[in-house]
Coordinates of C-alpha atoms in Angstrom, one line a residue:
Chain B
X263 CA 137.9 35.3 63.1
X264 CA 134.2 34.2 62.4
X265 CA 134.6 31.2 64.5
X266 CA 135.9 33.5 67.8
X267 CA 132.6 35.6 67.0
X268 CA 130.8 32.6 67.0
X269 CA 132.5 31.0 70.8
X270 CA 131.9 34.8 71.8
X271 CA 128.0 34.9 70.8
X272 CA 128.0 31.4 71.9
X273 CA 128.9 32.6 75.2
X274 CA 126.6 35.1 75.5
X275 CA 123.3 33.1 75.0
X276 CA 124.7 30.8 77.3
X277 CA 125.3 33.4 80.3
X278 CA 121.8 35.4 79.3
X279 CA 119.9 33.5 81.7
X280 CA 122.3 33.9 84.4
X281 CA 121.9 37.7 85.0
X282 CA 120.3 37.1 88.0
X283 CA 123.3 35.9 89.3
X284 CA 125.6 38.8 87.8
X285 CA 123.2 41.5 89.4
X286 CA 123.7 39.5 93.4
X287 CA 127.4 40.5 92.4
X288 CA 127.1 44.2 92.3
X289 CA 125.5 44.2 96.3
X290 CA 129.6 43.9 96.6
X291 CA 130.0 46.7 94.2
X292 CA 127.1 48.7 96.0
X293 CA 128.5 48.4 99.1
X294 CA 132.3 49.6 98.3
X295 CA 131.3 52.5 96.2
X296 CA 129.1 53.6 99.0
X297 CA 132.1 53.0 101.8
X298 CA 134.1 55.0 99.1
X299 CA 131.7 57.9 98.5
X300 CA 131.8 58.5 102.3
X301 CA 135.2 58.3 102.9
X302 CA 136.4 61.0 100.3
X303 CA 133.6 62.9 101.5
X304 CA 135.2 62.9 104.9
X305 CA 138.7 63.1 103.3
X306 CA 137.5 66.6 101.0
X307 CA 136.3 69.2 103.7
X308 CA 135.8 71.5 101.0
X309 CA 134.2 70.5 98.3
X310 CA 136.2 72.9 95.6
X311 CA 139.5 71.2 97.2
X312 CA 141.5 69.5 94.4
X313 CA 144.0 66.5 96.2
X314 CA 146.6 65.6 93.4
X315 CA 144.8 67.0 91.0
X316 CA 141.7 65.8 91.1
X317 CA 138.0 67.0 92.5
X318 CA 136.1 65.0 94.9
X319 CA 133.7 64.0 92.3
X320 CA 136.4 62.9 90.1
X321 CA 137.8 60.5 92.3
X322 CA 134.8 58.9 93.1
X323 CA 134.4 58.6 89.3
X324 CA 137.8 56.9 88.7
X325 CA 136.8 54.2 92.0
X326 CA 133.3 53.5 90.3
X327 CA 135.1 53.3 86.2
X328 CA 138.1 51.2 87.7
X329 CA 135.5 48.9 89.7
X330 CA 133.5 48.5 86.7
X331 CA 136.3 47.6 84.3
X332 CA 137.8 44.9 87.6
X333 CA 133.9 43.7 88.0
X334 CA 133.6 43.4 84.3
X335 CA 136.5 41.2 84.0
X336 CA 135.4 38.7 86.8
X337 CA 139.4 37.5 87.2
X338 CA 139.0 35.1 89.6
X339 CA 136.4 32.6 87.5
X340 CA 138.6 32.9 84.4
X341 CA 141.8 32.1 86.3
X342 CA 140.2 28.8 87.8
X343 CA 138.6 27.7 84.6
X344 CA 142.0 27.8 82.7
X345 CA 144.0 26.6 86.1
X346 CA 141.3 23.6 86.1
X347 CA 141.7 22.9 82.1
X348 CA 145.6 23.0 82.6
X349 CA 145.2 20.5 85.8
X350 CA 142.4 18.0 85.0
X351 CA 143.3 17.4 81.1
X352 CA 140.6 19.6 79.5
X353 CA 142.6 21.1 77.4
X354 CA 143.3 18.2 75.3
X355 CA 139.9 18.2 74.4
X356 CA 140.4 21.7 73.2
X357 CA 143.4 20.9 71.4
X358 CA 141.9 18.5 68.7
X359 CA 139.6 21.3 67.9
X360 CA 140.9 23.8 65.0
X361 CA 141.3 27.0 67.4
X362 CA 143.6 28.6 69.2
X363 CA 143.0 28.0 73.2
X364 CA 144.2 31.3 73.7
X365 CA 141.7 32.9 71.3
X366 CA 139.3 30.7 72.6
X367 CA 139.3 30.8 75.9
X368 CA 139.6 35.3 75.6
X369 CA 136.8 35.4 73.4
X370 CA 134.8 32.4 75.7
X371 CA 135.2 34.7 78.6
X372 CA 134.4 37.7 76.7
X373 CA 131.0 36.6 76.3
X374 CA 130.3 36.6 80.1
X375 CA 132.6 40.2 80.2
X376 CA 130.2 42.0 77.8
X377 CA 127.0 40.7 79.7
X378 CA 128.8 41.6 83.0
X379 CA 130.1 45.0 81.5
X380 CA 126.7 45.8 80.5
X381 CA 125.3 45.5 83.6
X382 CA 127.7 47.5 85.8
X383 CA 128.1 50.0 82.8
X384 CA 124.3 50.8 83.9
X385 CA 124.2 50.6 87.6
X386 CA 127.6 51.7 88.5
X387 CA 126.2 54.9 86.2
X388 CA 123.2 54.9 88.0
X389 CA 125.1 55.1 91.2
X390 CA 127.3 57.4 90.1
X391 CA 124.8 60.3 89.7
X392 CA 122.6 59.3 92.5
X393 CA 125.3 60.1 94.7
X394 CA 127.8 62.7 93.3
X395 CA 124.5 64.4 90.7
X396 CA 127.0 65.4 88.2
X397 CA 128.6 63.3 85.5
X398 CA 132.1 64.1 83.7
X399 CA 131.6 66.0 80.5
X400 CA 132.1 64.3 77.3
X401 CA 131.4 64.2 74.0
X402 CA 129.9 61.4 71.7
X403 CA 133.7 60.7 70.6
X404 CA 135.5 61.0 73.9
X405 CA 132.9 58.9 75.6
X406 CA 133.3 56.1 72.3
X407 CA 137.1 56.3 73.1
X408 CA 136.9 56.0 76.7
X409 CA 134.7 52.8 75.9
X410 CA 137.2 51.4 73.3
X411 CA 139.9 51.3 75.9
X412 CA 137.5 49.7 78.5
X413 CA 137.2 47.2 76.0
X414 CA 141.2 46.9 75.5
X415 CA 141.7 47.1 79.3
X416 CA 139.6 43.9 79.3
X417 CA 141.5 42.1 77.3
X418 CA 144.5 42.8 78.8
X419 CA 143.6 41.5 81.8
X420 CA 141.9 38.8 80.2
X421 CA 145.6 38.1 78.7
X422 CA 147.3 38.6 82.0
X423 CA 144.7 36.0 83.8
X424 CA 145.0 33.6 81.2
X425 CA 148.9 33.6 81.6
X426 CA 148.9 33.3 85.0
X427 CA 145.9 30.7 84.7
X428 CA 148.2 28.5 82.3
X429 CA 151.5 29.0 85.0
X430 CA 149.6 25.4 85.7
X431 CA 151.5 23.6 83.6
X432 CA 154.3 25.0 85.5
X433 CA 153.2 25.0 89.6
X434 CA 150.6 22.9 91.2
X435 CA 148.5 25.9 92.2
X436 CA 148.4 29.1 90.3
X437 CA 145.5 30.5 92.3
X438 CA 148.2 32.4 95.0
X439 CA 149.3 34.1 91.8
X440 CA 146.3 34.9 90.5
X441 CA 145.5 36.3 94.2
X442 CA 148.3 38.7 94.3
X443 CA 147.4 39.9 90.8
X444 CA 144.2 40.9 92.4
X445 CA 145.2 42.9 95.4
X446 CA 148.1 44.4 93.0
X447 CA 145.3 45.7 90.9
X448 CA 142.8 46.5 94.0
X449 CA 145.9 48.4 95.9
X450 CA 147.7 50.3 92.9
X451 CA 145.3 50.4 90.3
X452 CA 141.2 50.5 91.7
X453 CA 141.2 52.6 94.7
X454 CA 143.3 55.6 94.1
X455 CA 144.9 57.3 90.6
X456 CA 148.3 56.8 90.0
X457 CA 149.2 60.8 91.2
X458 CA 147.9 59.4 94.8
X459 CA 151.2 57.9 94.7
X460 CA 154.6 58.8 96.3
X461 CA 156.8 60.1 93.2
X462 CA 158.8 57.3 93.0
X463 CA 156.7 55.0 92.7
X464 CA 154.1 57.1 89.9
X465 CA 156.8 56.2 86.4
X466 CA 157.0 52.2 88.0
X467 CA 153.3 52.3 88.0
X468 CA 152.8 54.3 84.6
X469 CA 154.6 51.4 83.0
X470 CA 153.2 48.5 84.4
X471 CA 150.4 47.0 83.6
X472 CA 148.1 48.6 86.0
X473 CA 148.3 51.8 83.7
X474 CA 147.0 49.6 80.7
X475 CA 143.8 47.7 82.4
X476 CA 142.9 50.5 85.6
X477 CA 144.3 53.7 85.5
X478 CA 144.2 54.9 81.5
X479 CA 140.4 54.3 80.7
X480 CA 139.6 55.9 84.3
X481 CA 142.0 59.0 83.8
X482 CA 140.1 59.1 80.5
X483 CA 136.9 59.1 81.8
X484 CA 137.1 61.9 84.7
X485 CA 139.3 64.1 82.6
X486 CA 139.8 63.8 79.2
X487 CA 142.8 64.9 77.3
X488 CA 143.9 64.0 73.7
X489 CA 147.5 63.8 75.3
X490 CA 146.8 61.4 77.3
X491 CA 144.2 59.4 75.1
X492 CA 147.4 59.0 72.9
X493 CA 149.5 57.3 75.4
X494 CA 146.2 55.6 76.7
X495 CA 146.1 53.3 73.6
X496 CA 150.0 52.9 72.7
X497 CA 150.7 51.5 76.3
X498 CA 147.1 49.2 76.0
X499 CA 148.3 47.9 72.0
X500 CA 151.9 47.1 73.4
X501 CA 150.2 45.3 76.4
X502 CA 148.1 43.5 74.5
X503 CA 150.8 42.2 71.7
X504 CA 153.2 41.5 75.2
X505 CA 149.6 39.5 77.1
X506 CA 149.0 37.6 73.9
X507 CA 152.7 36.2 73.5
X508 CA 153.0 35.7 77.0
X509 CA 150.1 33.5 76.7
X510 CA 151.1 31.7 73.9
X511 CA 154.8 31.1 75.0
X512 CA 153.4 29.2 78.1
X513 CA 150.7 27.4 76.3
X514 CA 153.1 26.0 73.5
X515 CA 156.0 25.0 76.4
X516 CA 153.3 23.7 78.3
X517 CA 151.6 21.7 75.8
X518 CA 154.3 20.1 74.6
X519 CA 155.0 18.5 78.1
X520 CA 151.2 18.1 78.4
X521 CA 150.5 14.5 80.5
X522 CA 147.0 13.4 80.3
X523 CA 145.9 10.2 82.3
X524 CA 142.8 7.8 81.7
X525 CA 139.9 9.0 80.2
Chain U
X1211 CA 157.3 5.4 82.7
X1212 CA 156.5 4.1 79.3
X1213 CA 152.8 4.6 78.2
X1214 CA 153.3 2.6 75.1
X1215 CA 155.9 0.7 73.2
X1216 CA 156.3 -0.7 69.5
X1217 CA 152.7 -0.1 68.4
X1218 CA 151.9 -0.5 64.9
X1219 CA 149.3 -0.7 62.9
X1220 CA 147.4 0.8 59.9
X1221 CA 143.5 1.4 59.4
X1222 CA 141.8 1.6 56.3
X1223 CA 139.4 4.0 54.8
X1224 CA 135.2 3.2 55.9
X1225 CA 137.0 0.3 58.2
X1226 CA 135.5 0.6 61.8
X1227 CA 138.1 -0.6 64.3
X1228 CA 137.5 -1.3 67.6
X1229 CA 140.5 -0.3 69.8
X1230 CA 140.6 -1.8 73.4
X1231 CA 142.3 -3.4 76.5
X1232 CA 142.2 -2.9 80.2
X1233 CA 142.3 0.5 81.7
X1234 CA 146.0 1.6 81.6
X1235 CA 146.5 -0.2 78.6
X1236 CA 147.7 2.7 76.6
X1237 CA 144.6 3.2 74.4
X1238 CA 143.4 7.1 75.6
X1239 CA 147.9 7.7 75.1
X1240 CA 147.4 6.3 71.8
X1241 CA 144.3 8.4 70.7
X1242 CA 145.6 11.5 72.2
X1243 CA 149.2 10.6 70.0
X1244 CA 146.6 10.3 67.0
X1245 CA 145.0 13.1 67.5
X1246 CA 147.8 15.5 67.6
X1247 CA 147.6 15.7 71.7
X1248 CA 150.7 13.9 72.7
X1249 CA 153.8 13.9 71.3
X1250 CA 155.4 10.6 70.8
X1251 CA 158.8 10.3 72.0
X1252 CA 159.7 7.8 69.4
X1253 CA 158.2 6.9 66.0
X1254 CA 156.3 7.9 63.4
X1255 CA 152.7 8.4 63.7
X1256 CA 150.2 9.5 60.0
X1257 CA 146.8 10.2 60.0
X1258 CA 145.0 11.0 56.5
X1259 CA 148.9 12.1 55.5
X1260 CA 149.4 14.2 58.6
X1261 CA 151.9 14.1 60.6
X1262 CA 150.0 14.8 63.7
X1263 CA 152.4 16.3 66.1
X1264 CA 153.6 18.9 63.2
X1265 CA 149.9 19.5 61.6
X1266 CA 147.5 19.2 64.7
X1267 CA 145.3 22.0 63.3
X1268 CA 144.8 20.9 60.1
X1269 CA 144.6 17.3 60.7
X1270 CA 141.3 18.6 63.2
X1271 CA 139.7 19.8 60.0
X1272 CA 139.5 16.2 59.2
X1273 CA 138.7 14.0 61.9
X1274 CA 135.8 14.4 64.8
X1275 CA 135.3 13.1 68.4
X1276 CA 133.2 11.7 70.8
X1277 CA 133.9 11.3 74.2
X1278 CA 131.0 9.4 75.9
X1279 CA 132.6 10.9 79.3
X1280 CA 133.1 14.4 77.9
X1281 CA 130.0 17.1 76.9
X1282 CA 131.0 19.2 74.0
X1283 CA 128.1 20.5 73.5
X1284 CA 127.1 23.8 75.2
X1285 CA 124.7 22.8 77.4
X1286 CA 122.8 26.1 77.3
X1287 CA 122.3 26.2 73.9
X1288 CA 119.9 24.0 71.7
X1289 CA 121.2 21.1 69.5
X1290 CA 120.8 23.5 66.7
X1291 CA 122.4 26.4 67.8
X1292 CA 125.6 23.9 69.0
X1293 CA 125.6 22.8 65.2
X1294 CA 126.0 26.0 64.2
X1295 CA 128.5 27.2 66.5
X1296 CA 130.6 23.7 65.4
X1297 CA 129.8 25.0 62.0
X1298 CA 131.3 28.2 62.4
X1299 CA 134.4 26.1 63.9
X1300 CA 134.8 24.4 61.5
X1301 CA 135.1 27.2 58.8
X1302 CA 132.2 26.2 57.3
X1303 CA 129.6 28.8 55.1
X1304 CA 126.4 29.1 57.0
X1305 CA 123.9 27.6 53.7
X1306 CA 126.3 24.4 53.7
X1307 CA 125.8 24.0 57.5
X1308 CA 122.3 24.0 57.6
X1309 CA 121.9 21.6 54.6
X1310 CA 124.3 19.4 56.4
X1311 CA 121.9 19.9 59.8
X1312 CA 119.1 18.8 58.1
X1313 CA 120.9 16.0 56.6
X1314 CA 122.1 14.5 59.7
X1315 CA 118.7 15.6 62.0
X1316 CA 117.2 12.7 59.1
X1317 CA 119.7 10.5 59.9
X1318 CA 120.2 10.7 63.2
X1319 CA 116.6 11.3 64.5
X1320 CA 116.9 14.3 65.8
X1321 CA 113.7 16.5 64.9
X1322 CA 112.0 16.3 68.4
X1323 CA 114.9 18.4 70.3
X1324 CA 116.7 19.9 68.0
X1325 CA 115.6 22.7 69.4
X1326 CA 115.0 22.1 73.3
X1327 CA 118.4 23.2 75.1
X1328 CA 121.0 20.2 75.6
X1329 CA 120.5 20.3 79.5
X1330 CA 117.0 19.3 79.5
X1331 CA 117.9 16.1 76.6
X1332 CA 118.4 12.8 77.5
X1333 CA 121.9 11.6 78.0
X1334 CA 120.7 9.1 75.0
X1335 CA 119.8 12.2 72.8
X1336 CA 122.4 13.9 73.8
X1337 CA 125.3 11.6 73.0
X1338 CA 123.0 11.8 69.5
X1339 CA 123.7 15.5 69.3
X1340 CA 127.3 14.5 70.3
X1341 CA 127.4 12.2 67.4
X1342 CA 126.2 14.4 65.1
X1343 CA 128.0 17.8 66.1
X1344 CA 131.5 15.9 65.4
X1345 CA 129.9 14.9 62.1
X1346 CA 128.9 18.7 61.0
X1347 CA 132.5 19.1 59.3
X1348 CA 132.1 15.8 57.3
X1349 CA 135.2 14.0 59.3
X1350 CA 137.1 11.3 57.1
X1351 CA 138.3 9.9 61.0
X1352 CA 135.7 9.4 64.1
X1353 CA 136.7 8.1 67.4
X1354 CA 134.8 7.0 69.6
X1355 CA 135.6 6.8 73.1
X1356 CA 133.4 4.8 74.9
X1357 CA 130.0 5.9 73.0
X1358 CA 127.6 4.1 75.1
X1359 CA 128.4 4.5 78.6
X1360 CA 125.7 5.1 80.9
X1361 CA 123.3 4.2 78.2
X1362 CA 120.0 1.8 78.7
X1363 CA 120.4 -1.5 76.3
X1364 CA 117.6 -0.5 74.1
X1365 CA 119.4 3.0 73.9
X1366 CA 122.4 1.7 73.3
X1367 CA 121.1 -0.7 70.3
X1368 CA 119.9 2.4 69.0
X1369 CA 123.0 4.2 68.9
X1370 CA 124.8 1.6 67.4
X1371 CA 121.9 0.9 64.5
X1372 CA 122.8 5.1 63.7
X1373 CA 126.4 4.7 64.3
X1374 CA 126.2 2.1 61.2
X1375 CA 124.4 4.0 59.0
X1376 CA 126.2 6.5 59.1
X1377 CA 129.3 4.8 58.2
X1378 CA 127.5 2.9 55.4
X1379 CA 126.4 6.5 54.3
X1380 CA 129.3 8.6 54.6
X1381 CA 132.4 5.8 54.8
X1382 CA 133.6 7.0 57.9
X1383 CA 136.7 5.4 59.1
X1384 CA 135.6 4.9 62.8
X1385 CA 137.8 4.2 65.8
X1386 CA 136.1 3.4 68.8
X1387 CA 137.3 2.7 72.4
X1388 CA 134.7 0.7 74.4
X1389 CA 134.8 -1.7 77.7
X1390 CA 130.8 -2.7 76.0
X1391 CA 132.1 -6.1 74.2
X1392 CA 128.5 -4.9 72.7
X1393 CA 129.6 -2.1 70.8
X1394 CA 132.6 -3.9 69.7
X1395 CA 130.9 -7.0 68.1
X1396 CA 128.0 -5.3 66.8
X1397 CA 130.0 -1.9 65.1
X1398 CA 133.4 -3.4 64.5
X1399 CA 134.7 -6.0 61.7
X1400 CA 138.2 -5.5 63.2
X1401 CA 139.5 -5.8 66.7
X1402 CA 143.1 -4.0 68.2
X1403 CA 143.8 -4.7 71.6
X1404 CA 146.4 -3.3 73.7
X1405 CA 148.1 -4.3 76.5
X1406 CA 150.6 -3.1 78.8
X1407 CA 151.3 -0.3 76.2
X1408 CA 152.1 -3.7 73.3
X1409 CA 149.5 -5.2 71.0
X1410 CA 148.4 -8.3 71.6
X1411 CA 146.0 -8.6 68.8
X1412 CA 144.9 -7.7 65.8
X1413 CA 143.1 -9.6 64.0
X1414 CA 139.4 -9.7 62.1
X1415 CA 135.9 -9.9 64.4
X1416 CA 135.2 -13.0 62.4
X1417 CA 138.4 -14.7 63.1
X1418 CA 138.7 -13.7 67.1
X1419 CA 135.1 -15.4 66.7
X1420 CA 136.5 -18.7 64.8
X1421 CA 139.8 -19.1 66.6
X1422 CA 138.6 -18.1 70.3
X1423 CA 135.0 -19.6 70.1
X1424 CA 136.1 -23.1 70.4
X1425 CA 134.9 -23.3 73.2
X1426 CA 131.4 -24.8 74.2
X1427 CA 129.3 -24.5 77.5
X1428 CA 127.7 -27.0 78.6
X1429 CA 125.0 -26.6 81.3
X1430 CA 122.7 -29.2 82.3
X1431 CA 120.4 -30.1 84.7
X1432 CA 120.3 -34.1 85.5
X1433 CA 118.2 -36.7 87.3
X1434 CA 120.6 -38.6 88.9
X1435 CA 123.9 -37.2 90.4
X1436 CA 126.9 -38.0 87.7
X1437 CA 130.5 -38.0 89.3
X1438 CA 132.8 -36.5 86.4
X1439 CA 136.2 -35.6 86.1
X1440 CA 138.2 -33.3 84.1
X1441 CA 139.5 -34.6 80.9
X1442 CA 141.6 -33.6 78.0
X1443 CA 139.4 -31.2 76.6
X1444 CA 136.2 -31.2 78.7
X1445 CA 136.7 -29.1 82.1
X1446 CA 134.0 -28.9 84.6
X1447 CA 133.2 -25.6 85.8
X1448 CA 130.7 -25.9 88.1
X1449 CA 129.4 -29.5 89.6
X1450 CA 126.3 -29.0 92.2
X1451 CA 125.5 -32.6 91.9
X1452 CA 122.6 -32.4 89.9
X1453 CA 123.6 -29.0 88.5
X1454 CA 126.7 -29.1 85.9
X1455 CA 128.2 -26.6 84.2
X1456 CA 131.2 -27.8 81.8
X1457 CA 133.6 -26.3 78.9
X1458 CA 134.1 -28.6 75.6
X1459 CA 137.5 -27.1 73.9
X1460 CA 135.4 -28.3 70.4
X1461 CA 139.3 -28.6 69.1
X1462 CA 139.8 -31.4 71.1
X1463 CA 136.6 -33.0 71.8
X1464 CA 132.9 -33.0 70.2
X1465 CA 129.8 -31.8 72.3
X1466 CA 128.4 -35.2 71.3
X1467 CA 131.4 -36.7 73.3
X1468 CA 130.5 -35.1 76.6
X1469 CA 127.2 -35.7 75.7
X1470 CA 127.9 -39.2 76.1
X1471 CA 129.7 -38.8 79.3
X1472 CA 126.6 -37.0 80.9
X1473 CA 123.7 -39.5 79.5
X1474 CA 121.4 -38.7 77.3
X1475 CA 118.9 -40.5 79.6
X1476 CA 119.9 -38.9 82.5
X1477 CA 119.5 -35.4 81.5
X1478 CA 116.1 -33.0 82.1
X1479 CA 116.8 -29.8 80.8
X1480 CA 120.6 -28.4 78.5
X1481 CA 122.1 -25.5 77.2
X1482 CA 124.7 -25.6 74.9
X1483 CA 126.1 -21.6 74.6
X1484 CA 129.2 -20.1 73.1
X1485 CA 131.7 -18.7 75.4
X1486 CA 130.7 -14.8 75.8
X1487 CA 133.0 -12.1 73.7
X1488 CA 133.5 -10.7 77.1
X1489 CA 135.4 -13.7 78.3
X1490 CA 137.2 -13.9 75.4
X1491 CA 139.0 -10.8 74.9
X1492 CA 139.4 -10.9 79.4
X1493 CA 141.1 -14.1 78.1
X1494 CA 143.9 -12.4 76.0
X1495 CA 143.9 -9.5 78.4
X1496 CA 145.1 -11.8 81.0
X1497 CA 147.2 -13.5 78.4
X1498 CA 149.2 -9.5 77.4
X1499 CA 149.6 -9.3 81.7
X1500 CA 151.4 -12.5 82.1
X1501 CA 153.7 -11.9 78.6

């Protein structure tokens, strides 16, 4: 384990001097939670109204905790890196190194997740009560739990990324993938809870993955219940054991018909 | 396709080997099968008693690479803190890195940026820091994979000079790939090369040297024009008239004979040079293509 502490602190230092770069991201961030903030505004005429269950401040909670955790992750980056590993013979190099790829490339991108997380943790916060003035009440060991399932949201979608990163060794391009993911996520998972959605839909949702990486830590966070805290963590361990075999079953298939040229 | 076919061969320990041939040859397939990357479809492959393809990760505990091409270094980080983090890869406590650091920051000459982050080095002190990060876990194996590229010649030398003594100090067993005949003849006492996925050779430095360099140039500038021919064992390469440039095959003919042929008298200035390494081994490259 030392060694994946070590890539993850490595990473860190690395990405320190690029926070410049991470804080021209959140103008994005700014500018949807804003959007957001207006449209359920618009949407709540009375301010007391409860749609589905849930107050205007609440929803506008869940958006900014659901955009943190999706902003956090920075998808997109890890997908390419792993696709371009898979597809220009990288990953040979990693493969003469004692460590897992898998390991290493979750706790590599970690490193940039924690600086990242850090960062919108603050400002997302920051926006939060500069436009709602309230927060959602908490105590010190609802608020710790709410961040440890952040934290296992992240890696699950790390996992999730990283499998559909290594589909590589399987199609040409896996960036189409990785592009539905997203707006899967963004759609069912980021913009509205689950109760948003028609009936039938709501258990398909519960037990996909969008449950384990969007909607539990953000349910958490605007309205915290020990019932649901439970469920919370059972559905993100299972989805993490299922993201890290996934990963594993199409690195060790892959690898084996691995085909590096030159070099 | 087949990448490579029949190889065989067996290093020693502290032996540095250099392994070449033309680019397609099957020298980066055979490395990679080495090094646990590919899987052979045929054959046995061992490596310090590893079988490779079964034992990938623990046969990485005792070998290191360098791939001139390839930074794995973090270039963000200082040489030190990369030494660490390789350190730490290599399971390694924290007081036996550092004493190992220091060791190798002696040997390798690294006290000047050890501490300056690896994007702002050199790419001459950086394939140093290269060097010495696949050294951190004290491999029994290092290959080299073309070492030296980009590097200036007096870079270069210098790289090979620490290359040496660090096999003299540690009795590495080094494998290097390298297109610079340079590296080969002044690192390796043994030469493989590959062909067309076959060997073609493998043999000592010393006797390539004896059984290829029996060949002479001969380049000399004269006073009058001389009108030669080719005979058995002297071929002209170049006749300008006053301007010749001949091979002596030494097996079949002495210099003195061609000598002879040119004229003492007539000659103003000679140079009498071996044929270069690099010719050589393009020699028995072309040689593997035709076979």
């Amino acid at each position: 384990m030392r060694k994946y502490l070590y890539i993850y602190k490595s990473e860190i230092m690395s990405n320190l001097q690029y926070v410049s770069n991470i804080l021209f991201g959140f103008i994005g961030y700014f500018i949807l939670l804003f959007v957001f903030f207006n449209l359920w505004k618009y949407l709540y005429s009375d301010p007391n109204e409860l749609i589905h269950g849930y107050s205007m401040e609440q929803t506008i909670w869940y958006v900014i905790v659901t955009e943190i955790l999706w902003g956090t992750v920075g998808g997109r980056k890890l997908c390419q890196k792993i696709s371009n590993d898979v597809k220009g013979g990288n990953i040979a190099y990693n493969m003469n190194k004692p460590y897992d790829y898998v390991g290493y490339s979750l706790f590599n991108h970690l490193g940039i997740a924690t600086i990242k997380g850090i960062i919108y943790i603050i400002l997302g916060f920051l926006l939060g009560i500069l436009f709602l003035r309230m927060v959602p009440s908490h105590t010190i060991i609802t608020i710790l739990l709410v961040l440890l399932s952040s934290i296992m949201a992240t890696i699950i979608s790390c996992f999730l990324i990283i499998t559909i990163g290594l589909f590589s060794f399987l199609i040409e391009d896996s960036n189409p993938l990785y592009w539905v993911y997203s707006k899967l996520i963004l759609i069912l998972g980021t913009l509205f809870p689950i109760e948003f959605f028609p009936k039938i839909v709501q258990p398909i949702l519960t037990y996909s993955p969008i449950y384990a990486v969007a909607y539990g830590p953000a349910k958490l966070f605007v309205n915290f219940s020990w019932d649901v805290c439970l469920q919370v963590f059972i559905t993100q361990m299972i989805y993490i054991t299922i993201g890290y075999i996934l990963c594993k079953f199409i690195y060790n298939r892959g690898v084996k018909k691995l085909n590096v040229n030159g070099g | 396709m087949k990448a490579v076919r029949n190889i065989d061969f067996s290093v020693e320990k502290g032996e540095m080997v250099a392994f070449i041939g033309p680019n397609g040859a099957g020298k980066s397939t055979t490395i990679k099968m080495m090094t646990g990357i590919l899987y052979p479809t045929k054959g046995s492959i061992n490596v310090l008693g590893f079988d490779p393809t079964k034992n990938r990760r623990k046969l990485a505990y005792e070998i290191g690479t360098v791939f001139g091409q390839k930074e794995q270094l973090w270039t963000h980080l200082t040489p030190y803190d990369n030494f660490k983090f390789f350190g730490a890869i290599y399971d390694i406590p924290d007081y036996a890195v550092e004493k190992k650091i220091e060791e190798l920051k002696e040997l390798f000459e690294l006290g000047d940026f050890i501490n300056i982050p690896v994007r702002n080095l050199s790419l001459g002190q950086r394939i140093r820091c290269e060097i010495v990060a696949s050294l951190i876990h004290e491999p029994k194996i290092l290959f080299l994979d073309e070492p030296t590229i980009g590097l200036d010649p007096v870079v270069k030398e210098n790289i090979r000079s620490l290359i040496k003594r660090m096999n003299k100090e540690y009795k590495t067993t080094v494998f290097l790939t390298s297109h610079d005949v340079g590296d080969i003849e002044k690192l390796c006492s043994r030469v493989i090369i590959i062909n067309n996925g076959q060997v073609v050779l493998d043999d000592s430095m010393e006797n390539l040297k004896y059984h290829y360099l029996n060949k002479k140039i001969v380049e000399a500038k004269m006073r009058e024009k001389v009108n030669l021919e080719d005979e058995d064992g002297i071929t002209i390469l170049k006749d300008k008239g006053y301007n010749l440039k001949i091979e002596v095959d030494t097996e079949k003919r002495t210099v003195a004979d061609a000598l002879k042929l040119l004229n003492p008298d007539n000659i103003i200035d000679i140079n009498i040079s071996n044929v270069p390494l690099e010719d050589i081994i393009s020699s028995i490259y072309r040689k593997g293509d035709k076979s």
